PDB file of C-alpha atoms and ligand atoms in Angstrom:
ATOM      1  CA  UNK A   1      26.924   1.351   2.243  1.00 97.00           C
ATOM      2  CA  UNK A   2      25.000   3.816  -0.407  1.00 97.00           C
ATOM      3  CA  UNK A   3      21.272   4.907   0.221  1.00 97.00           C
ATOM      4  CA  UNK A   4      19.254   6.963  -1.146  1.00 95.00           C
ATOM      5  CA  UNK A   5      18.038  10.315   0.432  1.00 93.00           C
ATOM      6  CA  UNK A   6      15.428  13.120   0.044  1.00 90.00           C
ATOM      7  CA  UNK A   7      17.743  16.024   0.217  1.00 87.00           C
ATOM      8  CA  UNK A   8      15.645  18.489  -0.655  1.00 85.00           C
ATOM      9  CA  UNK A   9      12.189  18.755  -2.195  1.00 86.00           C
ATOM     10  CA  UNK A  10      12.093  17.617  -5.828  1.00 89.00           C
ATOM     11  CA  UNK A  11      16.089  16.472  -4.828  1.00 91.00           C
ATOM     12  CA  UNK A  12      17.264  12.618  -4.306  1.00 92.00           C
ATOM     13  CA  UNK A  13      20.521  12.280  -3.337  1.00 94.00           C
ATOM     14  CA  UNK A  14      23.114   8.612  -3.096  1.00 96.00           C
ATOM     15  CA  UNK A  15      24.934   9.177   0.247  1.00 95.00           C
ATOM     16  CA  UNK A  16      27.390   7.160   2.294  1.00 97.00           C
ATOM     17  CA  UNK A  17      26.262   5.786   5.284  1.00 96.00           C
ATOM     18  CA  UNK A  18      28.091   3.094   7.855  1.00 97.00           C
ATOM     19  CA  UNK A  19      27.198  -0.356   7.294  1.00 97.00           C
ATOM     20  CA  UNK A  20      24.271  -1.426   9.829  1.00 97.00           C
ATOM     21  CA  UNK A  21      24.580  -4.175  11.998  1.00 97.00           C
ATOM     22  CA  UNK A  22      22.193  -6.603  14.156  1.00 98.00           C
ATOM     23  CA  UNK A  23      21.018  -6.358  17.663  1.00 97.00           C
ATOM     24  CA  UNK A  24      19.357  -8.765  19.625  1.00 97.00           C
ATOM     25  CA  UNK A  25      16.422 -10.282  17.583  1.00 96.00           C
ATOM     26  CA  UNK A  26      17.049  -7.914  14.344  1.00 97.00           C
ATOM     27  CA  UNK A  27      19.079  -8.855  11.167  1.00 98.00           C
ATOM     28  CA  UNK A  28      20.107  -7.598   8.261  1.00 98.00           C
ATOM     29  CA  UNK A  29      18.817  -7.594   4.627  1.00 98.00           C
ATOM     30  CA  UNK A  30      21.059  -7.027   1.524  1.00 98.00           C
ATOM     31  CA  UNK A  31      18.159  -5.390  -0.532  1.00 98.00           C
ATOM     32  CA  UNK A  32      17.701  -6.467  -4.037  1.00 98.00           C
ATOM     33  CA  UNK A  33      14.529  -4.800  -5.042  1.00 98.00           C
ATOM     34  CA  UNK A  34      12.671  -1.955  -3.590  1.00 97.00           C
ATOM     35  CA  UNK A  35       9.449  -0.290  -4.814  1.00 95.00           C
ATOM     36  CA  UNK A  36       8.695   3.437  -5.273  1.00 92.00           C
ATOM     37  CA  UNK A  37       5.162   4.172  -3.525  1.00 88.00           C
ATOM     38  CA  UNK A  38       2.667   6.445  -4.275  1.00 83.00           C
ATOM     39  CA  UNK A  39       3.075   8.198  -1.514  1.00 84.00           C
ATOM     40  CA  UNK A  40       7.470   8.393  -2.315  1.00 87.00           C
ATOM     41  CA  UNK A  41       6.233  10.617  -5.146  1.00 87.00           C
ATOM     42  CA  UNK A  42       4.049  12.771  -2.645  1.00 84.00           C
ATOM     43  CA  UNK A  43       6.983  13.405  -0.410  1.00 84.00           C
ATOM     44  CA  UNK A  44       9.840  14.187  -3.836  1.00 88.00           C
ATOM     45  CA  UNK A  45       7.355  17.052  -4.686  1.00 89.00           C
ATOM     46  CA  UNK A  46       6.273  18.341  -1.636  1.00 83.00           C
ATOM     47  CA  UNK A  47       2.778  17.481  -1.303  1.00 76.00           C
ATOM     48  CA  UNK A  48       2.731  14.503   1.370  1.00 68.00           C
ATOM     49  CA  UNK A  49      -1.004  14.174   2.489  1.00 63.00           C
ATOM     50  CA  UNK A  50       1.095  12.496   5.970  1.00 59.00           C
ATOM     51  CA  UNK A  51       1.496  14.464   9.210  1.00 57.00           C
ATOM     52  CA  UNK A  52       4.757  17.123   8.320  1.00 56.00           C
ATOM     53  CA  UNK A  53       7.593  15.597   9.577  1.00 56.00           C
ATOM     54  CA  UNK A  54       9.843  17.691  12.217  1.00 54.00           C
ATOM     55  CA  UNK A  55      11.821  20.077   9.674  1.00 54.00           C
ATOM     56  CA  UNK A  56      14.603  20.175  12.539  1.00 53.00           C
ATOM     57  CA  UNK A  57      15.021  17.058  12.831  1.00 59.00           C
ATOM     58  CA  UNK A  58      18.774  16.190  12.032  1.00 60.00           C
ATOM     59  CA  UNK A  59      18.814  12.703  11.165  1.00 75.00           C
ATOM     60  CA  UNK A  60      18.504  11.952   7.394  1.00 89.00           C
ATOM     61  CA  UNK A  61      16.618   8.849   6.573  1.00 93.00           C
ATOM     62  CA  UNK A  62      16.778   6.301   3.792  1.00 96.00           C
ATOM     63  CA  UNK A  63      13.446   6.365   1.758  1.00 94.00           C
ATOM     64  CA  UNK A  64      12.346   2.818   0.701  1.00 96.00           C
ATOM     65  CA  UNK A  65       9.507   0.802   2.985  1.00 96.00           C
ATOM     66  CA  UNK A  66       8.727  -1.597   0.117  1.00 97.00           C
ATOM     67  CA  UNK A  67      11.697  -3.795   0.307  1.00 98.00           C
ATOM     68  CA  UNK A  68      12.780  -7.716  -0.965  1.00 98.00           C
ATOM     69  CA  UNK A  69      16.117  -8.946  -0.077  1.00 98.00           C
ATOM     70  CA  UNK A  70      18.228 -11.630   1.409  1.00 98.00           C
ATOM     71  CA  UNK A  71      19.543 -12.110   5.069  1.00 98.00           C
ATOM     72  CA  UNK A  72      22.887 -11.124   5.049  1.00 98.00           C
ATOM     73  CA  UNK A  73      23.446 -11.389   9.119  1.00 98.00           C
ATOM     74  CA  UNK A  74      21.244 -12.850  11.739  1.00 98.00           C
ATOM     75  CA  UNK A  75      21.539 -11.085  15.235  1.00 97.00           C
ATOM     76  CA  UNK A  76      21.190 -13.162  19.244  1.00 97.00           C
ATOM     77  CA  UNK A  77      17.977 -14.693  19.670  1.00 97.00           C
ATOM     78  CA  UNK A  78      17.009 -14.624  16.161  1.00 97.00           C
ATOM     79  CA  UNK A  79      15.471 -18.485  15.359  1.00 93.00           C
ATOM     80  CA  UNK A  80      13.327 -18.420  12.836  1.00 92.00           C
ATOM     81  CA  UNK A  81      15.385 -17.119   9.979  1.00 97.00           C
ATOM     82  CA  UNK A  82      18.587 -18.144   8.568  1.00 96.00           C
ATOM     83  CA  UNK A  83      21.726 -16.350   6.289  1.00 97.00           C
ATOM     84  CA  UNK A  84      20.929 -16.673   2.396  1.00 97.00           C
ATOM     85  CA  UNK A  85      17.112 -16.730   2.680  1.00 98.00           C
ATOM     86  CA  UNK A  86      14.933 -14.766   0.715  1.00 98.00           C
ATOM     87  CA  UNK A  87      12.747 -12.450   2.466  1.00 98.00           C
ATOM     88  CA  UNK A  88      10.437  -9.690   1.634  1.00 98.00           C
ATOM     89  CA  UNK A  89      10.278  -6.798   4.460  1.00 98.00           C
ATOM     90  CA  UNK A  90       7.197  -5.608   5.991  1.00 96.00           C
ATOM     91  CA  UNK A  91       6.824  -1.830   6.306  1.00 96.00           C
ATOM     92  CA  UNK A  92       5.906  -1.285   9.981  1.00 96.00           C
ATOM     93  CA  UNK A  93       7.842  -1.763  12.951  1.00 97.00           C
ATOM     94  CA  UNK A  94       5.713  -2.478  16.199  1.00 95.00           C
ATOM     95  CA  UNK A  95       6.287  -2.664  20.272  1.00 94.00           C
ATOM     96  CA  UNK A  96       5.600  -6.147  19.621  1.00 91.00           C
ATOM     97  CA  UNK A  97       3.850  -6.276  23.130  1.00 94.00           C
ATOM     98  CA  UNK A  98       0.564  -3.911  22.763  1.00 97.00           C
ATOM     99  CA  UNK A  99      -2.836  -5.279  22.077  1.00 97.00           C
ATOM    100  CA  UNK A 100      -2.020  -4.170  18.338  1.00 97.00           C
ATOM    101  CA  UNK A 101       1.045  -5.783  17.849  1.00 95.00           C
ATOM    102  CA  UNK A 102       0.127  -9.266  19.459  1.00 95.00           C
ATOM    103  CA  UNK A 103      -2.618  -9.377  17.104  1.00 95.00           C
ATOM    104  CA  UNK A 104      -0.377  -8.682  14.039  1.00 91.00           C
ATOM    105  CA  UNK A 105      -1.524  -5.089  13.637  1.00 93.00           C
ATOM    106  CA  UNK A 106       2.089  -3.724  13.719  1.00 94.00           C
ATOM    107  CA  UNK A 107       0.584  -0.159  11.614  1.00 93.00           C
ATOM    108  CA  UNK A 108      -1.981   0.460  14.781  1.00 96.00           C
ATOM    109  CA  UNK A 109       0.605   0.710  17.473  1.00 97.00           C
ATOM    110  CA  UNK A 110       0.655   3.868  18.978  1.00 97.00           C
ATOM    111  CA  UNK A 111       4.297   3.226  18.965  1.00 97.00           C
ATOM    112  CA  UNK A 112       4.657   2.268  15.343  1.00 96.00           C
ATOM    113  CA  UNK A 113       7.211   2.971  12.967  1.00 96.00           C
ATOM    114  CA  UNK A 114       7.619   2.821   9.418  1.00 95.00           C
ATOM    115  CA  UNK A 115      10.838   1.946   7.452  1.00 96.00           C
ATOM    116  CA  UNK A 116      11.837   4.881   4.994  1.00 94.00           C
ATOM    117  CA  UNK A 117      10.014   7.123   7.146  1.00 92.00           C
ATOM    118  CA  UNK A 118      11.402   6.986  10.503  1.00 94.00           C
ATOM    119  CA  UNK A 119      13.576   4.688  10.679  1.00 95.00           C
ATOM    120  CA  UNK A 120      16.218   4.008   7.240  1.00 97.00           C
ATOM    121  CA  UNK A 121      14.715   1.854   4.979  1.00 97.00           C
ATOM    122  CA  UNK A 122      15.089  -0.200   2.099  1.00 97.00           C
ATOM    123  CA  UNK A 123      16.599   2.070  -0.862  1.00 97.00           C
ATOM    124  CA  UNK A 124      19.900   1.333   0.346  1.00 98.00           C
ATOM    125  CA  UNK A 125      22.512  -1.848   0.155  1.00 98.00           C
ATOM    126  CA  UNK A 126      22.037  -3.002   3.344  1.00 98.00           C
ATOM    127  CA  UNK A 127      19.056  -3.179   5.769  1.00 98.00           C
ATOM    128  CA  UNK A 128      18.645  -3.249   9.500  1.00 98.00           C
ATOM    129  CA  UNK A 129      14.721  -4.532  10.452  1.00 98.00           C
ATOM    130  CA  UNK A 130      13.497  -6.766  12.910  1.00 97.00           C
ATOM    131  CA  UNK A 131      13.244 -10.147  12.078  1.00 97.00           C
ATOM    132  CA  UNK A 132       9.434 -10.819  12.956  1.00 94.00           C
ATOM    133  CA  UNK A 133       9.492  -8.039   9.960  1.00 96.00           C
ATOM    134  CA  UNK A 134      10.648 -10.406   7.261  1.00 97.00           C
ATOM    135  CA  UNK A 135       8.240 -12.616   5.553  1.00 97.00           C
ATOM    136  CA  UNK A 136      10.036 -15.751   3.801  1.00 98.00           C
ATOM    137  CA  UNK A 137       8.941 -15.495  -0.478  1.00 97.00           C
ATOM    138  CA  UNK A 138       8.767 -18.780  -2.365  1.00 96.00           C
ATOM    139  CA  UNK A 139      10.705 -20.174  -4.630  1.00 93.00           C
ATOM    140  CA  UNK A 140       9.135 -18.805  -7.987  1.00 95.00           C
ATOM    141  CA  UNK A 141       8.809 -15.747  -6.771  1.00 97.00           C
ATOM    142  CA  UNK A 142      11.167 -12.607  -7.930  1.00 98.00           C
ATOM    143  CA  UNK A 143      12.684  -9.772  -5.549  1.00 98.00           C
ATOM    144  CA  UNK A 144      10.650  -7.338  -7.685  1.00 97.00           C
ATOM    145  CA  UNK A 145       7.465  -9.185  -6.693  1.00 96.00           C
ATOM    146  CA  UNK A 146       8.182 -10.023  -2.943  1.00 97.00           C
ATOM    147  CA  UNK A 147       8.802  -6.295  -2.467  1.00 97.00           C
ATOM    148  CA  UNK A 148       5.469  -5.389  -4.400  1.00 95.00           C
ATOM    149  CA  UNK A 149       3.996  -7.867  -2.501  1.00 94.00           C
ATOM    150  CA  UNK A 150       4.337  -6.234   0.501  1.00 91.00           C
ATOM    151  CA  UNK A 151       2.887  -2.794   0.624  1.00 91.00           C
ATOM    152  CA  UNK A 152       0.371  -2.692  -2.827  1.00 91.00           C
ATOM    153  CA  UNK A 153      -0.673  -6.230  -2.797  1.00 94.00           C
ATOM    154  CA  UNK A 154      -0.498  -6.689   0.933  1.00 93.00           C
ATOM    155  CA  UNK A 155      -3.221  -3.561   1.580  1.00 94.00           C
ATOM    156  CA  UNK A 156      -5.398  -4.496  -1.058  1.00 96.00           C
ATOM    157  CA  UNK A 157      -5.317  -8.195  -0.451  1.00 96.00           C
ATOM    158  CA  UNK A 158      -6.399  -7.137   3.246  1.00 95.00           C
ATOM    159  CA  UNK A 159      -9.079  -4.391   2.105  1.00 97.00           C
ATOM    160  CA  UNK A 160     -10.542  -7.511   0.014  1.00 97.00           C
ATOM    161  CA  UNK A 161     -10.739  -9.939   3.270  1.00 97.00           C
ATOM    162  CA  UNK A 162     -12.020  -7.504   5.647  1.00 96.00           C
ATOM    163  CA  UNK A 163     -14.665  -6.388   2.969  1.00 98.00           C
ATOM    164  CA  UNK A 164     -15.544 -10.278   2.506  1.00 98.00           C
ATOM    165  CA  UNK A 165     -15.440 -10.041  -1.070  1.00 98.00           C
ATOM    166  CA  UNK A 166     -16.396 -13.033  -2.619  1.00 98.00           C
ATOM    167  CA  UNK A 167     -18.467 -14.710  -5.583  1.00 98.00           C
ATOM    168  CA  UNK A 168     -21.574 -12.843  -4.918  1.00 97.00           C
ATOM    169  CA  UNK A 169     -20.408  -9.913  -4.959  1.00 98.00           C
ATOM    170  CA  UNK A 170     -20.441  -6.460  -7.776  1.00 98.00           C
ATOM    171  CA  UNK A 171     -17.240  -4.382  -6.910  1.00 98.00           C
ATOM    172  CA  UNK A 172     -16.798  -1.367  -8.280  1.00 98.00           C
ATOM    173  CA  UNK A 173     -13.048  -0.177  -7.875  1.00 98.00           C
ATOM    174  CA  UNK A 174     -12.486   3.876  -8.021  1.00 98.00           C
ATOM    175  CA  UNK A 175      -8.421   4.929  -9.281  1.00 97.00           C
ATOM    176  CA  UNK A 176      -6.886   1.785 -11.386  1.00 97.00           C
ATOM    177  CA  UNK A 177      -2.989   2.777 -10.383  1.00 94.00           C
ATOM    178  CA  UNK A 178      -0.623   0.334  -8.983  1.00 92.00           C
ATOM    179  CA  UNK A 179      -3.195  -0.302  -5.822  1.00 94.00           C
ATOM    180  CA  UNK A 180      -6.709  -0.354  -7.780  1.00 97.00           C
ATOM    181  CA  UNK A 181      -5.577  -2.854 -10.512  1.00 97.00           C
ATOM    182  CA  UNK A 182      -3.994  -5.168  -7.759  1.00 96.00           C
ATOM    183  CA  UNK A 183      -7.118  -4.876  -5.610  1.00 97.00           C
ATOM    184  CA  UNK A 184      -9.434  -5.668  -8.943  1.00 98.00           C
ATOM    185  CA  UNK A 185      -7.119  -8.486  -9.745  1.00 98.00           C
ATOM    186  CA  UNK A 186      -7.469  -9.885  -5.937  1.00 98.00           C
ATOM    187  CA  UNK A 187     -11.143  -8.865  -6.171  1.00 98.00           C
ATOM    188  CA  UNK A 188     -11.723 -11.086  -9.257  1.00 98.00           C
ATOM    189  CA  UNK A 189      -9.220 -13.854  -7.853  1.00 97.00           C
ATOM    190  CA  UNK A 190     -11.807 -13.599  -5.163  1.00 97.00           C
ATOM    191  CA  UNK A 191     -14.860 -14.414  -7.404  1.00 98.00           C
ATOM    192  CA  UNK A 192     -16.405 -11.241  -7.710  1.00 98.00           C
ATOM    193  CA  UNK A 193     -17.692  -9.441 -10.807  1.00 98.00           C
ATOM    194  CA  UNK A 194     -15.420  -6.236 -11.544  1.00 98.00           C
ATOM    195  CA  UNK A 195     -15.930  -3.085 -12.737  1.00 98.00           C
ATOM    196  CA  UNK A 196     -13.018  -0.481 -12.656  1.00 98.00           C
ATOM    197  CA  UNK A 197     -13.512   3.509 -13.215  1.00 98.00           C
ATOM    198  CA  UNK A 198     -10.308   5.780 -14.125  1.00 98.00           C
ATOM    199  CA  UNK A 199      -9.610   8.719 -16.370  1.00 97.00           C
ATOM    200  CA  UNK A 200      -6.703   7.464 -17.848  1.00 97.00           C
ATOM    201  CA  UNK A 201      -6.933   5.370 -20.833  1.00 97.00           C
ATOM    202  CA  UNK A 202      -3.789   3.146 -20.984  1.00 97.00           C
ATOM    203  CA  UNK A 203      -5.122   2.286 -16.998  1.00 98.00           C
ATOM    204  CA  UNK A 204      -8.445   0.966 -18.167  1.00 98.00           C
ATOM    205  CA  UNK A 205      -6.680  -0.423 -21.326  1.00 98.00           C
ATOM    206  CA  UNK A 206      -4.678  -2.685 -19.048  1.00 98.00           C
ATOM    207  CA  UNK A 207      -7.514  -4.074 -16.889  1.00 98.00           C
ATOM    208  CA  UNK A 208      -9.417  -4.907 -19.635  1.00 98.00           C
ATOM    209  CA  UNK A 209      -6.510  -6.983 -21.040  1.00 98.00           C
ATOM    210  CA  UNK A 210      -6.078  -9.073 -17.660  1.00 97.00           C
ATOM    211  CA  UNK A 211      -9.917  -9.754 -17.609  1.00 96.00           C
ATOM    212  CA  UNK A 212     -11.673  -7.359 -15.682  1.00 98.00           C
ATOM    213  CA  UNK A 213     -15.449  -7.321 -16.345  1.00 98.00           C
ATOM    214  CA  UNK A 214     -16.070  -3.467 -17.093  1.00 98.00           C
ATOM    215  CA  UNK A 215     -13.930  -0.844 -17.689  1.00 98.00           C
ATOM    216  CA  UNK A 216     -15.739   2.686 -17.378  1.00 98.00           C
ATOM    217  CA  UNK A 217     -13.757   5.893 -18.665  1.00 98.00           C
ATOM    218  CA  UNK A 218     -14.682   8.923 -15.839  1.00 97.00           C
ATOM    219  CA  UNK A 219     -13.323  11.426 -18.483  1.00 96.00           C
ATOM    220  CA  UNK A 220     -16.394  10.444 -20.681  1.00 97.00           C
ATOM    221  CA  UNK A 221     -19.134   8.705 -18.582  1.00 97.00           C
ATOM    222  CA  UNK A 222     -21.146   9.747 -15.425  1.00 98.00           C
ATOM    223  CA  UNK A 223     -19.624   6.565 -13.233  1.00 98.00           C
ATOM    224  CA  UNK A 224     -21.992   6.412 -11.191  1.00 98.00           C
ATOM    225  CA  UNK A 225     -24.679   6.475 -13.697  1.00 98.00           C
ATOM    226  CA  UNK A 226     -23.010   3.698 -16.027  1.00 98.00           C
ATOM    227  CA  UNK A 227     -22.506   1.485 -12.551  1.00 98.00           C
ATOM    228  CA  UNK A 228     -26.597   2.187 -11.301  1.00 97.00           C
ATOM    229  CA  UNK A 229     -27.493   0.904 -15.442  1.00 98.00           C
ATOM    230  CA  UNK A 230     -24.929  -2.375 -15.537  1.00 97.00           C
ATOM    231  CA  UNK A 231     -26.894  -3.203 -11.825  1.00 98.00           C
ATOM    232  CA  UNK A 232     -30.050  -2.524 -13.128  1.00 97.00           C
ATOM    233  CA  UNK A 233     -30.646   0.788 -11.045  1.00 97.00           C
ATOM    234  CA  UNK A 234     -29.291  -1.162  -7.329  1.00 97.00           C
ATOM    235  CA  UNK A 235     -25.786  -0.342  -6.804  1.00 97.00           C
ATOM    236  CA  UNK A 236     -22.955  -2.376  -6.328  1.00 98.00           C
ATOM    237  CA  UNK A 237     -22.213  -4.457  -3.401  1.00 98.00           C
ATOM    238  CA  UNK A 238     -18.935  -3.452  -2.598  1.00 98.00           C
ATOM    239  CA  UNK A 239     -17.092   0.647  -3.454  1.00 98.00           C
ATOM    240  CA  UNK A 240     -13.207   0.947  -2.952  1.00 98.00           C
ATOM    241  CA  UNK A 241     -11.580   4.162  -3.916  1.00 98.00           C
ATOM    242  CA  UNK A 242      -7.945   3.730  -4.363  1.00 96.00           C
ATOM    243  CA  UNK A 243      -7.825   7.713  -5.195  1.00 94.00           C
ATOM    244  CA  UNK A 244      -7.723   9.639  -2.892  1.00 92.00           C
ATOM    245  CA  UNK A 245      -9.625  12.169  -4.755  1.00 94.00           C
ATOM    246  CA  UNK A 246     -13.056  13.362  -2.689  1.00 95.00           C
ATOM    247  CA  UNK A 247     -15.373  12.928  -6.205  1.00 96.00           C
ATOM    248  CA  UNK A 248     -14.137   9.583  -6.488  1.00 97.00           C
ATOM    249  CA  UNK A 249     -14.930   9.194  -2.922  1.00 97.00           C
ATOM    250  CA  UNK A 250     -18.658   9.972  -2.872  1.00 97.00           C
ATOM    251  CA  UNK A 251     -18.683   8.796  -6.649  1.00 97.00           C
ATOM    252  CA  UNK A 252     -18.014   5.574  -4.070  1.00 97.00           C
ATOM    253  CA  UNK A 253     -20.559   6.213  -1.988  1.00 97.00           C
ATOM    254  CA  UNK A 254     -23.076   6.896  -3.978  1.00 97.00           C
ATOM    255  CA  UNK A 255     -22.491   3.648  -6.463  1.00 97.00           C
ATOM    256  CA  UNK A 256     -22.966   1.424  -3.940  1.00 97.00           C
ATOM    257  CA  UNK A 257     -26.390  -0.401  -2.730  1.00 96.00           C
ATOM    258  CA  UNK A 258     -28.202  -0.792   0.701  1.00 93.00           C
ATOM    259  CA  UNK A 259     -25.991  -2.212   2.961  1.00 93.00           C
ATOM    260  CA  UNK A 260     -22.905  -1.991   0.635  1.00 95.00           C
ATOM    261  CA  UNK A 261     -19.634  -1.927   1.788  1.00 97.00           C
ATOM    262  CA  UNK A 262     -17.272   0.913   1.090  1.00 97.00           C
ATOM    263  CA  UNK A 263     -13.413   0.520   1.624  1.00 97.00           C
ATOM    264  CA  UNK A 264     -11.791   4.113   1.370  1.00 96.00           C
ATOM    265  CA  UNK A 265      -7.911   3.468   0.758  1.00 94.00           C
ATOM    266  CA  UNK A 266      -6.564   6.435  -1.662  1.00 87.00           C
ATOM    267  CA  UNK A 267      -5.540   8.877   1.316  1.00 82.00           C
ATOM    268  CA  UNK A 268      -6.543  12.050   1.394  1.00 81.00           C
ATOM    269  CA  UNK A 269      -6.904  14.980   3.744  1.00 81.00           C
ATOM    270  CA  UNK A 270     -10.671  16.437   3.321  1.00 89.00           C
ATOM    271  CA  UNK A 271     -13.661  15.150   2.675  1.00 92.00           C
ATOM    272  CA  UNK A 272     -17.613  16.217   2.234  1.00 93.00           C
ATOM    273  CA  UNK A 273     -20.083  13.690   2.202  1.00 93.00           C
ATOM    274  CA  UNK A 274     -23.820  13.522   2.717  1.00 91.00           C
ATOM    275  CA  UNK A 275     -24.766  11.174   5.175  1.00 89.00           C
ATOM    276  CA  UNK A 276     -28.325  11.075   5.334  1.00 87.00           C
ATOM    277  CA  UNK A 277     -28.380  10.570   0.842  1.00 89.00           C
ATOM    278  CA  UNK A 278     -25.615   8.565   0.768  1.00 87.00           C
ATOM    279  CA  UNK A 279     -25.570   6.118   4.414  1.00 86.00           C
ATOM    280  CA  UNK A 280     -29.208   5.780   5.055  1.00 80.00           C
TER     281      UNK A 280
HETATM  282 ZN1   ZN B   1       3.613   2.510   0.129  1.00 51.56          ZN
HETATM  283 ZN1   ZN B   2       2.539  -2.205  19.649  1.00 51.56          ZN
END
């Protein structure tokens, strides 16, 4: 089979690679869409904000842990899934027996891995993943969307339920990329009232055409200003910052009222805040 590799930085190469096959309680996906991340871009140019990976290390892995496919081969003890369904591929592969994994938190195990990062994932025509790993996408739905659905919409639709977003709530969204516009679609889907701050115009241009309440430009407006005015000088209820970028961050922080919630989700590596202003 082909899949695609880093080579070098700035370099992706197609490569050969023998055909995968299943063990006990794995299978195999022939991929048919698979999503460039955020953090794929990082990595091409050099500037991953994840742990540096072991430059000695020999093996060269398939990029790709945003993956839609169907099940090409089932492996022993596999029951749930069958040959010709229509999965999309979650990126984190757990122990499956820690107190992490049982609860569904495959990311927290200390033993986790991710596909395209440790293990080969999904930019490639075939794809070996455990089965517990595939989720089953409806009918209606494309490979393009099952594969967005699992990484962008999957984080954001979380960050929304663990923030308990709903119809009382002001949200203020920070970075309107692929992640903030999905999470102030969810966040709307939710209920909430919306407003969405980014510097880039064709961002803001977008959100405004799929409904979001208020679009404020960064590159001409004091955010934090326009968001303390539209909530008549109280802050918002909820702040998520899908940047990354530490003025976004405390532009977070400090938009949001007494006993806000703040959901940071853009990663970055450093960050100053001022705790007694900004969490008292
Ligand atoms: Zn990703
Ligand atoms: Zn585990």
């Amino acid at each position: 089979m082909h899949g695609v590799v880093l080579a070098s930085k700035k370099r992706v190469d197609v490569r050969e690679f023998p055909d995968p096959y299943p063990g006990p309680n794995e299978v195999v996906i022939e991929t048919k869409a698979s999503a460039l991340c955020r953090s794929d871009l990082s990595t091409y140019h050099g500037e991953s904000v994840l742990e540096e990976k072991d430059e000695k290390k020999e093996e060269v892995i398939i990029l790709g842990h945003e993956p839609c496919g169907i099940v090409k081969e089932i492996g022993p003890n596999v029951k749930d899934l069958e040959e010709g369904e229509r999965v999309a591929v979650y990126l984190a592969i757990g122990c499956s027996h820690c107190k992490y994994c049982r609860s569904g938190y495959f990311m927290l195990c200390p033993k986790r891995k991710c596909i395209g990062d440790d293990v080969h994932g999904g930019n490639a025509d075939l794809l070996l993943v455990p089965a517990e790993n595939c989720l089953k996408i409806p009918e209606g739905m494309s490979f393009v969307e099952g594969a967005l659905s699992t990484d962008k919409v999957g984080t954001l639709y979380h960050a929304v339920k663990r923030l308990g977003i709903s119809g009382r709530d002001k949200v203020a969204i920070f970075g309107v990329g692929p992640m903030g516009s999905v999470g102030a679609l969810i966040a709307k889907a939710f209920g909430a009232v919306v407003y969405v701050v980014d510097s880039v115009e064709s961002r803001l241009y977008l959100m405004n055409k799929l409904g979001i309440d208020q679009q404020i430009d960064a590159s001409q407006y004091d955010p934090v200003k326009v968001i303390q005015d539209l909530t008549k000088g109280e802050g918002v209820d909820v702040a998520i910052d899908c940047s990354g970028n530490p003025i976004a961050e405390n532009n977070a922080l400090n938009s949001v009222k007494k006993l806000g919630r703040v959901a940071f989700i853009g990663e970055s590596k450093k960050l100053v805040i001022d705790p007694s202003n900004q969490l008292i």
